[in-house]
mmCIF file with all atom_site columns, C-alpha atoms in Angstrom:
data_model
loop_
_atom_site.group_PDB
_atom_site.id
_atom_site.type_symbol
_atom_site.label_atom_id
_atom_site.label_alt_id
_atom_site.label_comp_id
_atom_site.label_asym_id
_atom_site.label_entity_id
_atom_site.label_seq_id
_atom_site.pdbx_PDB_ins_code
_atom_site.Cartn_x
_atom_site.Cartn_y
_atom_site.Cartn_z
_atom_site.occupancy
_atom_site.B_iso_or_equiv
_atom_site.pdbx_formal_charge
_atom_site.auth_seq_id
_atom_site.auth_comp_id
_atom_site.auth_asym_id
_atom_site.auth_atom_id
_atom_site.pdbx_PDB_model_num
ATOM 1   C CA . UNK X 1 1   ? -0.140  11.433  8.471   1.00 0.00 ? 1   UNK X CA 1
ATOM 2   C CA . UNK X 1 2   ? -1.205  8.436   10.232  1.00 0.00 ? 2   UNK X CA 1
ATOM 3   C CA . UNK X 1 3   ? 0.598   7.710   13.454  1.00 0.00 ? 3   UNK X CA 1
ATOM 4   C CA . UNK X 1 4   ? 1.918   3.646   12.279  1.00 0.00 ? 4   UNK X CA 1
ATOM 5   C CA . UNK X 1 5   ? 5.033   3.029   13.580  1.00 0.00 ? 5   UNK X CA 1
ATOM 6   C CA . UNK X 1 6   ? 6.816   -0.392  12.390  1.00 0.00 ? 6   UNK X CA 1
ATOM 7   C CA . UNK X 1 7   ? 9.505   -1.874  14.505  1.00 0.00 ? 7   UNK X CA 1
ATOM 8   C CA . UNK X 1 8   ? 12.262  -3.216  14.061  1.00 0.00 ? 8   UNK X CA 1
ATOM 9   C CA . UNK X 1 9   ? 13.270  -0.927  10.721  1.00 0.00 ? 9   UNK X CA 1
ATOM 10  C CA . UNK X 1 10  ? 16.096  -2.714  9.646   1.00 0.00 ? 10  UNK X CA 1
ATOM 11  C CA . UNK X 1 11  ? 16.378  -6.605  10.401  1.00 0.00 ? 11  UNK X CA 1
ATOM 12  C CA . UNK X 1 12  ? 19.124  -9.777  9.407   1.00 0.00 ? 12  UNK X CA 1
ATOM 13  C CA . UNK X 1 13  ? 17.976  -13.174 10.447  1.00 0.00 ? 13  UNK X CA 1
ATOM 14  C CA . UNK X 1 14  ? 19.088  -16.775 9.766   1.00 0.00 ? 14  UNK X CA 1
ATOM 15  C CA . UNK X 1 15  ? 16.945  -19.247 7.727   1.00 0.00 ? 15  UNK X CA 1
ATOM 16  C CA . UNK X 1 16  ? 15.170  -21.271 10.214  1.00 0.00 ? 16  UNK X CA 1
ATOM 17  C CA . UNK X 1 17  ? 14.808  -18.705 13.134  1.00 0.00 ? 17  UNK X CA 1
ATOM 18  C CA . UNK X 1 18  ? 11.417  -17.135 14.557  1.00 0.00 ? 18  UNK X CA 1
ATOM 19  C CA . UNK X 1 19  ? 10.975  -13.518 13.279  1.00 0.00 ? 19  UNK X CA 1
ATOM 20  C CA . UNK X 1 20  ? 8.514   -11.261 14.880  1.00 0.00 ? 20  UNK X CA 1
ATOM 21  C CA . UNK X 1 21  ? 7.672   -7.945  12.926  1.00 0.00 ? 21  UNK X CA 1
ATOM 22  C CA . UNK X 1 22  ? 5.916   -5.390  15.287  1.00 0.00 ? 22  UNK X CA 1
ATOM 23  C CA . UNK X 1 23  ? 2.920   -2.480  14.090  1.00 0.00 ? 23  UNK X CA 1
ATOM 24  C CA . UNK X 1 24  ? 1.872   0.244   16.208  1.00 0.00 ? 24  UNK X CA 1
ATOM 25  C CA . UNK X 1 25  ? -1.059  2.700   15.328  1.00 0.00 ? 25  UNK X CA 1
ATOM 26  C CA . UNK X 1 26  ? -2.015  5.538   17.566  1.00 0.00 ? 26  UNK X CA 1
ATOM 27  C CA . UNK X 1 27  ? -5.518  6.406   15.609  1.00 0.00 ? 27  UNK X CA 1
ATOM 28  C CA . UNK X 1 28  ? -7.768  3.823   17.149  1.00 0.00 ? 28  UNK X CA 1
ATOM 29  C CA . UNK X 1 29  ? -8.082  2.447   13.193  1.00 0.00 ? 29  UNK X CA 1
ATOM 30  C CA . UNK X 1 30  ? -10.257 -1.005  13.307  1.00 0.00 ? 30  UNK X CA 1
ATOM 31  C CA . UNK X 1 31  ? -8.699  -2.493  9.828   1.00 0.00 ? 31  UNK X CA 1
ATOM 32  C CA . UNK X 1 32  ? -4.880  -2.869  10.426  1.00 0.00 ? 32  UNK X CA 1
ATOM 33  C CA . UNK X 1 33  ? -2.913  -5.048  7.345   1.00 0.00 ? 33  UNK X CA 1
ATOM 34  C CA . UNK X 1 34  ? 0.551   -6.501  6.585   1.00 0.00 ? 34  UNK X CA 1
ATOM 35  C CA . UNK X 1 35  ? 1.896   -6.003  3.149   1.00 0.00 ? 35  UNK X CA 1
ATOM 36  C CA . UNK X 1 36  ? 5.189   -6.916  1.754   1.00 0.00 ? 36  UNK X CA 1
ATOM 37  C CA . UNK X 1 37  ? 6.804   -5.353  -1.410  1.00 0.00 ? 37  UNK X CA 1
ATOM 38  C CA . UNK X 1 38  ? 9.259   -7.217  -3.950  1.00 0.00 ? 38  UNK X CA 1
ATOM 39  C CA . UNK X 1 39  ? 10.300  -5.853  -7.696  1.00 0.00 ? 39  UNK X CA 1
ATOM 40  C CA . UNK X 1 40  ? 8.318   -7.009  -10.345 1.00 0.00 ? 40  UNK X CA 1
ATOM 41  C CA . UNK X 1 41  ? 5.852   -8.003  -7.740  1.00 0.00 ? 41  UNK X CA 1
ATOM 42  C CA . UNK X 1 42  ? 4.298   -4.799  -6.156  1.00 0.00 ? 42  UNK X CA 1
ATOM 43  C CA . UNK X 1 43  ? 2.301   -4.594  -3.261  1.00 0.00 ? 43  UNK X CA 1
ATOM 44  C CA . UNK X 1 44  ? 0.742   -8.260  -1.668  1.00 0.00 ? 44  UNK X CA 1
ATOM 45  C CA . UNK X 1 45  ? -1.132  -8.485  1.399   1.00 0.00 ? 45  UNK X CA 1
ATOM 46  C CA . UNK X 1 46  ? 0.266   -11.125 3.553   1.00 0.00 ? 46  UNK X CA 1
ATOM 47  C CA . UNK X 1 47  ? -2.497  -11.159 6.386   1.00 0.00 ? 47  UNK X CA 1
ATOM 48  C CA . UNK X 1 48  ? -5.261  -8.518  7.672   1.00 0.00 ? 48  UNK X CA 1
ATOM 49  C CA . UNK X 1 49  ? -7.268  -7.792  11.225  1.00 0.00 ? 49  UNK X CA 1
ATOM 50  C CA . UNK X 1 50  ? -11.087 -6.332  11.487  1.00 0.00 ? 50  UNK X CA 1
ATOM 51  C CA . UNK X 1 51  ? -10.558 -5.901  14.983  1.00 0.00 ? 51  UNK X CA 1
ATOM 52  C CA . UNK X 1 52  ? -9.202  -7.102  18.123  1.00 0.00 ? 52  UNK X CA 1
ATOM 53  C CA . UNK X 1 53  ? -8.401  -11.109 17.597  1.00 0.00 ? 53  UNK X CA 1
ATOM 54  C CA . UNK X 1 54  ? -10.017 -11.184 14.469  1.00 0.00 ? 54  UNK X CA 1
ATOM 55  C CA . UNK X 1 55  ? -7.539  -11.567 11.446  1.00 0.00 ? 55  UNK X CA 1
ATOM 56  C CA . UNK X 1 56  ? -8.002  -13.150 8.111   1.00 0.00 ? 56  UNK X CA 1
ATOM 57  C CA . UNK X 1 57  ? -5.392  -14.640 5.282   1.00 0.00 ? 57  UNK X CA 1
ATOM 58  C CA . UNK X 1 58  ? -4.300  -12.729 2.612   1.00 0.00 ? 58  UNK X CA 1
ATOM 59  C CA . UNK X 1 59  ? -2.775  -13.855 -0.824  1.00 0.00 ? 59  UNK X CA 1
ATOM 60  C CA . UNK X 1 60  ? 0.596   -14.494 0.337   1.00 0.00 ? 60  UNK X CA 1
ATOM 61  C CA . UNK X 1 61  ? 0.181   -16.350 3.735   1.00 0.00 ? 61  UNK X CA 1
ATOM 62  C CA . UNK X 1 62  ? 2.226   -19.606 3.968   1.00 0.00 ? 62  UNK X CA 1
ATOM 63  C CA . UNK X 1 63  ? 4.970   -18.719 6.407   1.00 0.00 ? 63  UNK X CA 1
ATOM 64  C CA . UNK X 1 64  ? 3.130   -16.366 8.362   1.00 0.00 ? 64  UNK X CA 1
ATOM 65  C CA . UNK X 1 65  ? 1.127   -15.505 11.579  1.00 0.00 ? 65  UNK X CA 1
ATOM 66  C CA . UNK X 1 66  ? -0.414  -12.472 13.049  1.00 0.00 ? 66  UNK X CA 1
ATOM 67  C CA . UNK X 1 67  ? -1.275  -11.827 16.365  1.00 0.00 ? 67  UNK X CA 1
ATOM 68  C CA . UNK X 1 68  ? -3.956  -8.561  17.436  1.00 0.00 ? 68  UNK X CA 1
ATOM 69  C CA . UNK X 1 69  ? -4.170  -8.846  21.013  1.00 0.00 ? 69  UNK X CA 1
ATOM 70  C CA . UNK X 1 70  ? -4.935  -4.646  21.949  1.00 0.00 ? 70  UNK X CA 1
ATOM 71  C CA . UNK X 1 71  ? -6.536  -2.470  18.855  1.00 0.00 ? 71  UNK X CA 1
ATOM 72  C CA . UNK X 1 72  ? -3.245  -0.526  18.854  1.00 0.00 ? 72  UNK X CA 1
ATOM 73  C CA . UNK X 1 73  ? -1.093  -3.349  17.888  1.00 0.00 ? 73  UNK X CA 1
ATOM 74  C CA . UNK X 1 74  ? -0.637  -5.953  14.903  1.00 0.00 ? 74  UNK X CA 1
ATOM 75  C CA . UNK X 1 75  ? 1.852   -8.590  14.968  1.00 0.00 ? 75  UNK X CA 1
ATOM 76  C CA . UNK X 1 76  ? 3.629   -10.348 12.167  1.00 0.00 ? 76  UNK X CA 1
ATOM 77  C CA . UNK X 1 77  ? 5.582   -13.526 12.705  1.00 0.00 ? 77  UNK X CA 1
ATOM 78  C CA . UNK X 1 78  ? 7.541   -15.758 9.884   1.00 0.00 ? 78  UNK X CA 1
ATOM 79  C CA . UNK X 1 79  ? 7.491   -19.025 12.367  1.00 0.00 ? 79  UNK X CA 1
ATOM 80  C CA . UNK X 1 80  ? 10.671  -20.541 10.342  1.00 0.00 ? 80  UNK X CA 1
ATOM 81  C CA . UNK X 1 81  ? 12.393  -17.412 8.054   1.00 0.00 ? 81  UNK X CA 1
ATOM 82  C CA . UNK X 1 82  ? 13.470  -18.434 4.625   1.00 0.00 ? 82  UNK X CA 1
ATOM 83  C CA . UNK X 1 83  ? 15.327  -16.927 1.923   1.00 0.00 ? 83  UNK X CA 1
ATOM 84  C CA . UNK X 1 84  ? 12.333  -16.418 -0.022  1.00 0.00 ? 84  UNK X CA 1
ATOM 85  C CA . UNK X 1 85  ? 10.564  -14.397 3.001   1.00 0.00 ? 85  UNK X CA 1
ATOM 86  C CA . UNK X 1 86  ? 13.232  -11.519 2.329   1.00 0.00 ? 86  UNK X CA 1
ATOM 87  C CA . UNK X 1 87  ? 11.208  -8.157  1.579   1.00 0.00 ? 87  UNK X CA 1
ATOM 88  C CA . UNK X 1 88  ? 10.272  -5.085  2.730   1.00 0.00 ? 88  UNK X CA 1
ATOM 89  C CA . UNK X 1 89  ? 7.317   -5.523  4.874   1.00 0.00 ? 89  UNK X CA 1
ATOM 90  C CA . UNK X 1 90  ? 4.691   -2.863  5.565   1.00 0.00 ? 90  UNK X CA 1
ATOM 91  C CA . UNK X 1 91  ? 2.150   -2.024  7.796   1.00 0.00 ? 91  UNK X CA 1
ATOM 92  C CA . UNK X 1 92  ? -1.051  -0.363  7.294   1.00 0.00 ? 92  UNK X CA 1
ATOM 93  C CA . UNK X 1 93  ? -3.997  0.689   8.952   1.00 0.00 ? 93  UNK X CA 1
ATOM 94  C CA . UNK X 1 94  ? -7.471  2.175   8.368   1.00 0.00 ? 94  UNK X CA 1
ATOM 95  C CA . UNK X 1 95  ? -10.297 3.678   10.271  1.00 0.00 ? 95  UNK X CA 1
ATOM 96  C CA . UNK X 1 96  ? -13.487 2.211   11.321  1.00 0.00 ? 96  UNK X CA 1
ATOM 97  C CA . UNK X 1 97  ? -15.487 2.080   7.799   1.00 0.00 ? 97  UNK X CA 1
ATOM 98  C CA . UNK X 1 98  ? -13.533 0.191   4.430   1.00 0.00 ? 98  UNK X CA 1
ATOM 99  C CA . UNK X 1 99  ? -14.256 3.522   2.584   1.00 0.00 ? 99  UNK X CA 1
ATOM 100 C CA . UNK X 1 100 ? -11.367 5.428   4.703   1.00 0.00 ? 100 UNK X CA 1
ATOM 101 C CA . UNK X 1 101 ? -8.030  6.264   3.313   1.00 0.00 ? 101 UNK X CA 1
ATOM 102 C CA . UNK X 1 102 ? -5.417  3.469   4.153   1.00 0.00 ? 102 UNK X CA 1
ATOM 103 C CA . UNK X 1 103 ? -2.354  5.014   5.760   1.00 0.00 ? 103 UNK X CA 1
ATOM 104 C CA . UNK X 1 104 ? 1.280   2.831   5.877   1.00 0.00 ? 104 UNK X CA 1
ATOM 105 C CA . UNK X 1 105 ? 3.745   2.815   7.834   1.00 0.00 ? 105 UNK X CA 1
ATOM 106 C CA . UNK X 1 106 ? 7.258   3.269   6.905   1.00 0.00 ? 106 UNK X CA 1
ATOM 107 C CA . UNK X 1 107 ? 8.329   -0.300  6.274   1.00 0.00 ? 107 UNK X CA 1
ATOM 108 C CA . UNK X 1 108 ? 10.420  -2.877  7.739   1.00 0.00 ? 108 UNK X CA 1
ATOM 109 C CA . UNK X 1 109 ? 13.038  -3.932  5.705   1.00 0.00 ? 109 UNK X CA 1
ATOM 110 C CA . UNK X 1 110 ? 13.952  -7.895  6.173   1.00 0.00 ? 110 UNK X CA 1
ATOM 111 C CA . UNK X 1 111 ? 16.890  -9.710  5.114   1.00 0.00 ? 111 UNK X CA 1
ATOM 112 C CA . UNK X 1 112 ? 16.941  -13.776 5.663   1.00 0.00 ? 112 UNK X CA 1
ATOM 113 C CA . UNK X 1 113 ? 20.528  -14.852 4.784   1.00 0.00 ? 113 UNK X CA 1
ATOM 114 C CA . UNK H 2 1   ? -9.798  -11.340 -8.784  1.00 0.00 ? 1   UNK H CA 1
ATOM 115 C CA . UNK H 2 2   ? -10.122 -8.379  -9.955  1.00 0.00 ? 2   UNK H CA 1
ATOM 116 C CA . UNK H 2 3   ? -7.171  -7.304  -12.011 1.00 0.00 ? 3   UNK H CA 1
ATOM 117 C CA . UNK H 2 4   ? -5.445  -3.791  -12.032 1.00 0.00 ? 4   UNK H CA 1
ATOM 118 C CA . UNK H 2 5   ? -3.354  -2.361  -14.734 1.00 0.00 ? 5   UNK H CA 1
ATOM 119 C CA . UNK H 2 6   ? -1.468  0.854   -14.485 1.00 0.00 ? 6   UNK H CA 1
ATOM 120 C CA . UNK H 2 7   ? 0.221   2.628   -17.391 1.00 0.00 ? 7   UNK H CA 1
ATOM 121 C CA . UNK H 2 8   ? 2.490   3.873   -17.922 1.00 0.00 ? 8   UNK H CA 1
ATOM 122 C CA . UNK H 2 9   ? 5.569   1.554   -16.255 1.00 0.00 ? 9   UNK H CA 1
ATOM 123 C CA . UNK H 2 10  ? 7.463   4.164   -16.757 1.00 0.00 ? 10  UNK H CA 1
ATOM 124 C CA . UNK H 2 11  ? 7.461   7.966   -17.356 1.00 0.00 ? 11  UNK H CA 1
ATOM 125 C CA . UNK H 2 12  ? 10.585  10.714  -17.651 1.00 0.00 ? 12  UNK H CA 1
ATOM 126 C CA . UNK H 2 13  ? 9.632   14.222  -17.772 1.00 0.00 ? 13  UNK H CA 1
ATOM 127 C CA . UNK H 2 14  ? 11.117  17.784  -17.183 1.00 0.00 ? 14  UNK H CA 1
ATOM 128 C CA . UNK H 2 15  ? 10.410  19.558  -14.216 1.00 0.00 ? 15  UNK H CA 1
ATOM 129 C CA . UNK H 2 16  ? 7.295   21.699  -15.023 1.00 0.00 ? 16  UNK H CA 1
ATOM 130 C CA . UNK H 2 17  ? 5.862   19.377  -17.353 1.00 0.00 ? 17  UNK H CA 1
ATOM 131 C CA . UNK H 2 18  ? 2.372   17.636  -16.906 1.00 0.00 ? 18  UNK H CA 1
ATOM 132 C CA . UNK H 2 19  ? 1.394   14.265  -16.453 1.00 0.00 ? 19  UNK H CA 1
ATOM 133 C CA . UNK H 2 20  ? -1.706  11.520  -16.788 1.00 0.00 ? 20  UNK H CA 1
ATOM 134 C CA . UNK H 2 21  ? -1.076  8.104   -15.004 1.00 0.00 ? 21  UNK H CA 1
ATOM 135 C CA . UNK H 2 22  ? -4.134  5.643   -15.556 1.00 0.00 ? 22  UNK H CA 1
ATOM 136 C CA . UNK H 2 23  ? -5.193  2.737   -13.407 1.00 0.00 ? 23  UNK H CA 1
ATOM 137 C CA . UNK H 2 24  ? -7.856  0.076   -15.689 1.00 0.00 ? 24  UNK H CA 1
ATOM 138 C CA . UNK H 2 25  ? -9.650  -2.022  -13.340 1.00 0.00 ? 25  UNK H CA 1
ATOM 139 C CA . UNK H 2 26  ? -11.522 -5.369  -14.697 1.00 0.00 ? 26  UNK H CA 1
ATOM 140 C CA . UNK H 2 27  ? -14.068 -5.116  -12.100 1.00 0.00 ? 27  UNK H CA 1
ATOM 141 C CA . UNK H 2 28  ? -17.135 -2.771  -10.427 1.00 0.00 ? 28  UNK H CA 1
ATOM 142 C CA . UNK H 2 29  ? -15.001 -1.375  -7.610  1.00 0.00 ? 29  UNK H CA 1
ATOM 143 C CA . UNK H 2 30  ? -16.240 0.588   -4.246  1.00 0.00 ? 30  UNK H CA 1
ATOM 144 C CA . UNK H 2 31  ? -12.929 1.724   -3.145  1.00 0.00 ? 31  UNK H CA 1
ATOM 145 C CA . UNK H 2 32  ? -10.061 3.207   -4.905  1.00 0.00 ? 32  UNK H CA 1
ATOM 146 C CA . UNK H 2 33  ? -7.416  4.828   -3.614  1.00 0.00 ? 33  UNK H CA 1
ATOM 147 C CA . UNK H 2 34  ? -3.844  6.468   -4.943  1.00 0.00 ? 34  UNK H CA 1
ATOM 148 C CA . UNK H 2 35  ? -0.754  6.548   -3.531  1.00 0.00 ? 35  UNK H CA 1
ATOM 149 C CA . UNK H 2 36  ? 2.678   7.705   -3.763  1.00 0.00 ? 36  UNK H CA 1
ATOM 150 C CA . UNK H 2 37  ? 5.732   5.922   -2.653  1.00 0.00 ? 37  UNK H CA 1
ATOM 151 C CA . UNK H 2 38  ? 9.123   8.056   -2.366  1.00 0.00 ? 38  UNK H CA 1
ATOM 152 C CA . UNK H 2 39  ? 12.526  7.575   -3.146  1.00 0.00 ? 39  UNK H CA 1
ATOM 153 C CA . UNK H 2 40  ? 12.631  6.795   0.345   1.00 0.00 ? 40  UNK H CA 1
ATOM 154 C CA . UNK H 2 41  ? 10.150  4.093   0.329   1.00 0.00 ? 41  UNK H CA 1
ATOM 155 C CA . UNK H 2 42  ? 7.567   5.865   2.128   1.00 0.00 ? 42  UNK H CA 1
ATOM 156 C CA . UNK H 2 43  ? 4.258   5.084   0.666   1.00 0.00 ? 43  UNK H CA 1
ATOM 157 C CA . UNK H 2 44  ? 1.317   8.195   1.120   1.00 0.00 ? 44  UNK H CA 1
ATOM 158 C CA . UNK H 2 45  ? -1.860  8.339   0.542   1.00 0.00 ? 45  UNK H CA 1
ATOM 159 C CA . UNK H 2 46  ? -3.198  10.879  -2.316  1.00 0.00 ? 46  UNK H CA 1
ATOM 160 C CA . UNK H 2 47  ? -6.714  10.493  -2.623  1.00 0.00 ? 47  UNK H CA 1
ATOM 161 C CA . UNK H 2 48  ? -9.270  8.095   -1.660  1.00 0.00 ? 48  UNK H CA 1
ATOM 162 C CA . UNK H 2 49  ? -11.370 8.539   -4.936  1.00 0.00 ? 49  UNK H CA 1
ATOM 163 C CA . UNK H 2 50  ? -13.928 5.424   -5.635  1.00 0.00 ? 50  UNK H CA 1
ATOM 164 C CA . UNK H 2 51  ? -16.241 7.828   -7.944  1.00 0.00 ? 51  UNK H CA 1
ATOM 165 C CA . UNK H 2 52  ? -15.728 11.520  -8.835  1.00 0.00 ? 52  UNK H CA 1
ATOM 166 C CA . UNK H 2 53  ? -13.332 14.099  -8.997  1.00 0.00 ? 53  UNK H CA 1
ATOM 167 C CA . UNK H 2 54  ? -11.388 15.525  -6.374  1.00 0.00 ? 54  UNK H CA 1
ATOM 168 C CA . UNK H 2 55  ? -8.332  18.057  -6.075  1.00 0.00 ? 55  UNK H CA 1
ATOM 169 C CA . UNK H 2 56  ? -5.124  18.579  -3.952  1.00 0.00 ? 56  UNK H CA 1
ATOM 170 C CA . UNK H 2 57  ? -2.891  21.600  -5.047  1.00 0.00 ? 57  UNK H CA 1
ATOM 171 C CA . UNK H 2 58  ? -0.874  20.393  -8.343  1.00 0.00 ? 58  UNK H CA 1
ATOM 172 C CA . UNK H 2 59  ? -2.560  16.676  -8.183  1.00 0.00 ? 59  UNK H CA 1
ATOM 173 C CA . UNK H 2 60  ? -6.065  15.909  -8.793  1.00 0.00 ? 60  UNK H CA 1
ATOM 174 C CA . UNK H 2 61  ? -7.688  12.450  -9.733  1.00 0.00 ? 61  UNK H CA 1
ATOM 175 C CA . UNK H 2 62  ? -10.872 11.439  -11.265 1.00 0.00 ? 62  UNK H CA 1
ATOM 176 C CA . UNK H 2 63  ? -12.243 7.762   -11.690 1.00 0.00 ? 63  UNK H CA 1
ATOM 177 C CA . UNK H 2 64  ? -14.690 6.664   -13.991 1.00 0.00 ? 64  UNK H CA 1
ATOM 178 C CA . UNK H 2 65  ? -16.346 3.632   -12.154 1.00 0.00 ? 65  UNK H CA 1
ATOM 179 C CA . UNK H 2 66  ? -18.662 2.556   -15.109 1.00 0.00 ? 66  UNK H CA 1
ATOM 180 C CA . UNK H 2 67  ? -16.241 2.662   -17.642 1.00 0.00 ? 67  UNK H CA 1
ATOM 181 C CA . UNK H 2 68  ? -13.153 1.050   -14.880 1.00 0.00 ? 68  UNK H CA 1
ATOM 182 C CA . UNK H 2 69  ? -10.801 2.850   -14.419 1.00 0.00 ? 69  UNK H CA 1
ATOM 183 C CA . UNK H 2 70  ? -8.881  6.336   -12.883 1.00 0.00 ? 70  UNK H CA 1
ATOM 184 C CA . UNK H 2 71  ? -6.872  9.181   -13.832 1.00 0.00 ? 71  UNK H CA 1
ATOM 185 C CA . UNK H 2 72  ? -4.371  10.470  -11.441 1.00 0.00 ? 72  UNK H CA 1
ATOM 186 C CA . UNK H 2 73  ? -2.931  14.287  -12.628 1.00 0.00 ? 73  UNK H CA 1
ATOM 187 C CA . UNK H 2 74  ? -0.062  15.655  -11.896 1.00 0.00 ? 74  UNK H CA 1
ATOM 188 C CA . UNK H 2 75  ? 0.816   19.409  -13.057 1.00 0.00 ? 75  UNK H CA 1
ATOM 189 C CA . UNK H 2 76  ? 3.831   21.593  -12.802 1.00 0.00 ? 76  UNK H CA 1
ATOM 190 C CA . UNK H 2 77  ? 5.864   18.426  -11.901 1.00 0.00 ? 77  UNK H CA 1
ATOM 191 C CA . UNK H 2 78  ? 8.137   18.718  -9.757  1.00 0.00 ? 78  UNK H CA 1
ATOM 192 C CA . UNK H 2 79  ? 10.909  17.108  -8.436  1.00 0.00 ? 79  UNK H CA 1
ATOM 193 C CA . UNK H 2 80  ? 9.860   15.970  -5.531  1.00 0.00 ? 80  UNK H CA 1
ATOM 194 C CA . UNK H 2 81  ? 7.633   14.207  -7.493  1.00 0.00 ? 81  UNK H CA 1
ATOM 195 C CA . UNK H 2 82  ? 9.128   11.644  -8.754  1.00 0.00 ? 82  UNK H CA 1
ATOM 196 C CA . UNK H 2 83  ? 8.580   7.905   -7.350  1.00 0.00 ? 83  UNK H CA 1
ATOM 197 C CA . UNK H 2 84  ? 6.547   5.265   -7.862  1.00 0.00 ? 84  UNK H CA 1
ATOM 198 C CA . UNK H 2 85  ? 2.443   6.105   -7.876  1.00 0.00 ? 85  UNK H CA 1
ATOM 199 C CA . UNK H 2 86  ? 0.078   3.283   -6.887  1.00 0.00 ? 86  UNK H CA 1
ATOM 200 C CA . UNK H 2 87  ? -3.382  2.743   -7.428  1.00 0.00 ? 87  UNK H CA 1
ATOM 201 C CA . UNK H 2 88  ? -5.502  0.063   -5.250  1.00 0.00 ? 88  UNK H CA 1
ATOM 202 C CA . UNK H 2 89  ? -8.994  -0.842  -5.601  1.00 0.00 ? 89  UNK H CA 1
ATOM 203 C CA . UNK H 2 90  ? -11.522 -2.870  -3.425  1.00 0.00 ? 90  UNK H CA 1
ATOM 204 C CA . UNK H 2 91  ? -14.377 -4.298  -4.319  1.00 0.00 ? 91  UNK H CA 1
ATOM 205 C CA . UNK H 2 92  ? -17.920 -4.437  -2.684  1.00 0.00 ? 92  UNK H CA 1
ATOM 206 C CA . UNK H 2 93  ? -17.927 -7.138  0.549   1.00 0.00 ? 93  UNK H CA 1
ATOM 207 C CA . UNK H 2 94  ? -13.826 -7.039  0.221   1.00 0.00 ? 94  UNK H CA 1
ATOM 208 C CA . UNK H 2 95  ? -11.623 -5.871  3.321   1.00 0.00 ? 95  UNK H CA 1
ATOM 209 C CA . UNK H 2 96  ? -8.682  -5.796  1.321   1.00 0.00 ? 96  UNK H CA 1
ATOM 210 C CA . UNK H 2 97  ? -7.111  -3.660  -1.745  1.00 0.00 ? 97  UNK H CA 1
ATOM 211 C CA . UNK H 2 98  ? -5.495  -4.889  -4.565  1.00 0.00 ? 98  UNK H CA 1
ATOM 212 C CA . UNK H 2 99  ? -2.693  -3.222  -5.757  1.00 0.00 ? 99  UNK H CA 1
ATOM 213 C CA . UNK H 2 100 ? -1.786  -2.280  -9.663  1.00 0.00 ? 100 UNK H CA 1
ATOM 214 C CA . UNK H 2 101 ? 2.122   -2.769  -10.495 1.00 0.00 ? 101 UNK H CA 1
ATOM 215 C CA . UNK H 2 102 ? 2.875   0.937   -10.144 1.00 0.00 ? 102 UNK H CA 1
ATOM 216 C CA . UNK H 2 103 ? 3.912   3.653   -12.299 1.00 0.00 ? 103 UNK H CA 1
ATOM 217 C CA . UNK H 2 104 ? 7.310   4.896   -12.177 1.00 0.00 ? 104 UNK H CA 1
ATOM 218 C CA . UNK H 2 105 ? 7.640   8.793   -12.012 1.00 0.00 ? 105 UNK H CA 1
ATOM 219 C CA . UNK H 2 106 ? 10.930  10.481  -12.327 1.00 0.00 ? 106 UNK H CA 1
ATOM 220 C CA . UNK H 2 107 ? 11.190  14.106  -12.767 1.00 0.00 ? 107 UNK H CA 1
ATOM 221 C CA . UNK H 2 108 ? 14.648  15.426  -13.904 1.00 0.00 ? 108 UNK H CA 1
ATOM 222 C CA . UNK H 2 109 ? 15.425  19.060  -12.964 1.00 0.00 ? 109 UNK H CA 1
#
């Protein structure tokens, strides 16, 4: 499969601190994402990048930032973590055209306590 | 936005057994795609599949874009089957999927 690598995979944070979630793709894919997964809630996209520096909102914003500073790499931050923001948070990338298959890495699991 | 509807939530079968998970769509859709996610929470691509048929040992999917919506097969089940499949669809102009709620697959031996 697709070589996404999410970092840190396990994480417990305090409401209130900084959080920085870290993506890692080794296959030169333009479209990277950031999804997060709750029950009874599926699959929401959070934020996505087109390419380097360009990044758009997705449904589920508020709270969040991304950063794409190299093509390789797609950075999620929750500025002030809440309890609400606990999830399991997943990255995802695809290649250079939107009819490519869409490839996830294996998750980041968050707790805010 | 477009809305997508899996059924079933929910689906017990013996090992061997065969299985049809559908994914309704309320939209004209340019991308669909259908994925698996593990016990383990690892979520894999099966098929991108906006229009046709296509094949991939036991599983094979077909989507019906003018009449919304796609059939994901699964035959011989086994096992290592069971999880929770996912489709997602785009639509034309859109850089994002949308996901359905997920069907949950469990396979008992």
């Amino acid at each position: 499969d697709a070589g996404i690598t999410q970092s840190p995979r396990h994480k417990v944070t305090e409401t209130g601190t900084p959080v920085t979630l870290r993506c890692h793709q080794t296959e030169n894919h333009r479209y990277m994402y950031w999804y997060r997964q709750d029950p009874g809630h599926g699959l929401r996209l959070i934020h996505y990048s087109y390419g380097v520096k360009d990044t758009d909102k997705g449904e589920v914003s508020d709270g969040y930032s991304v950063s794409r500073s190299k093509t390789e790499d797609f950075l999620l931050t929750l500025e002030s973590a809440t309890s609400s923001q606990t999830s399991v948070y997943f990255c995802a990338s695809q290649g250079q055209g939107l009819g490519s298959p869409l490839h996830f890495g294996n998750g980041t699991r968050l707790t805010v306590t | 936005g477009i809305q997508v509807e899996q059924s079933p939530p929910d689906l017990i079968l013996q090992e061997g057994a065969n299985s049809t998970l559908r994914c309704n769509f309320s939209d004209s859709v340019n991308n669909l795609q259908w994925f698996h996610q593990n016990p383990w929470g690892q979520l894999i691509n099966l098929f991108y599949i906006p229009s046709g048929t296509k094949q991939n040992g036991r599983l094979s999917a077909t989507t019906v874009a003018t009449e919304r919506y796609s059939l994901l097969y699964i035959s011989s089940s086994q096992t290592t089957d069971s999880g929770v499949y996912f489709c997602a669809v785009g639509i034309q102009g859109a850089q994002k999927l949308v996901f359905g709620q997920g069907t949950r697959l469990t396979i008992n031996p």
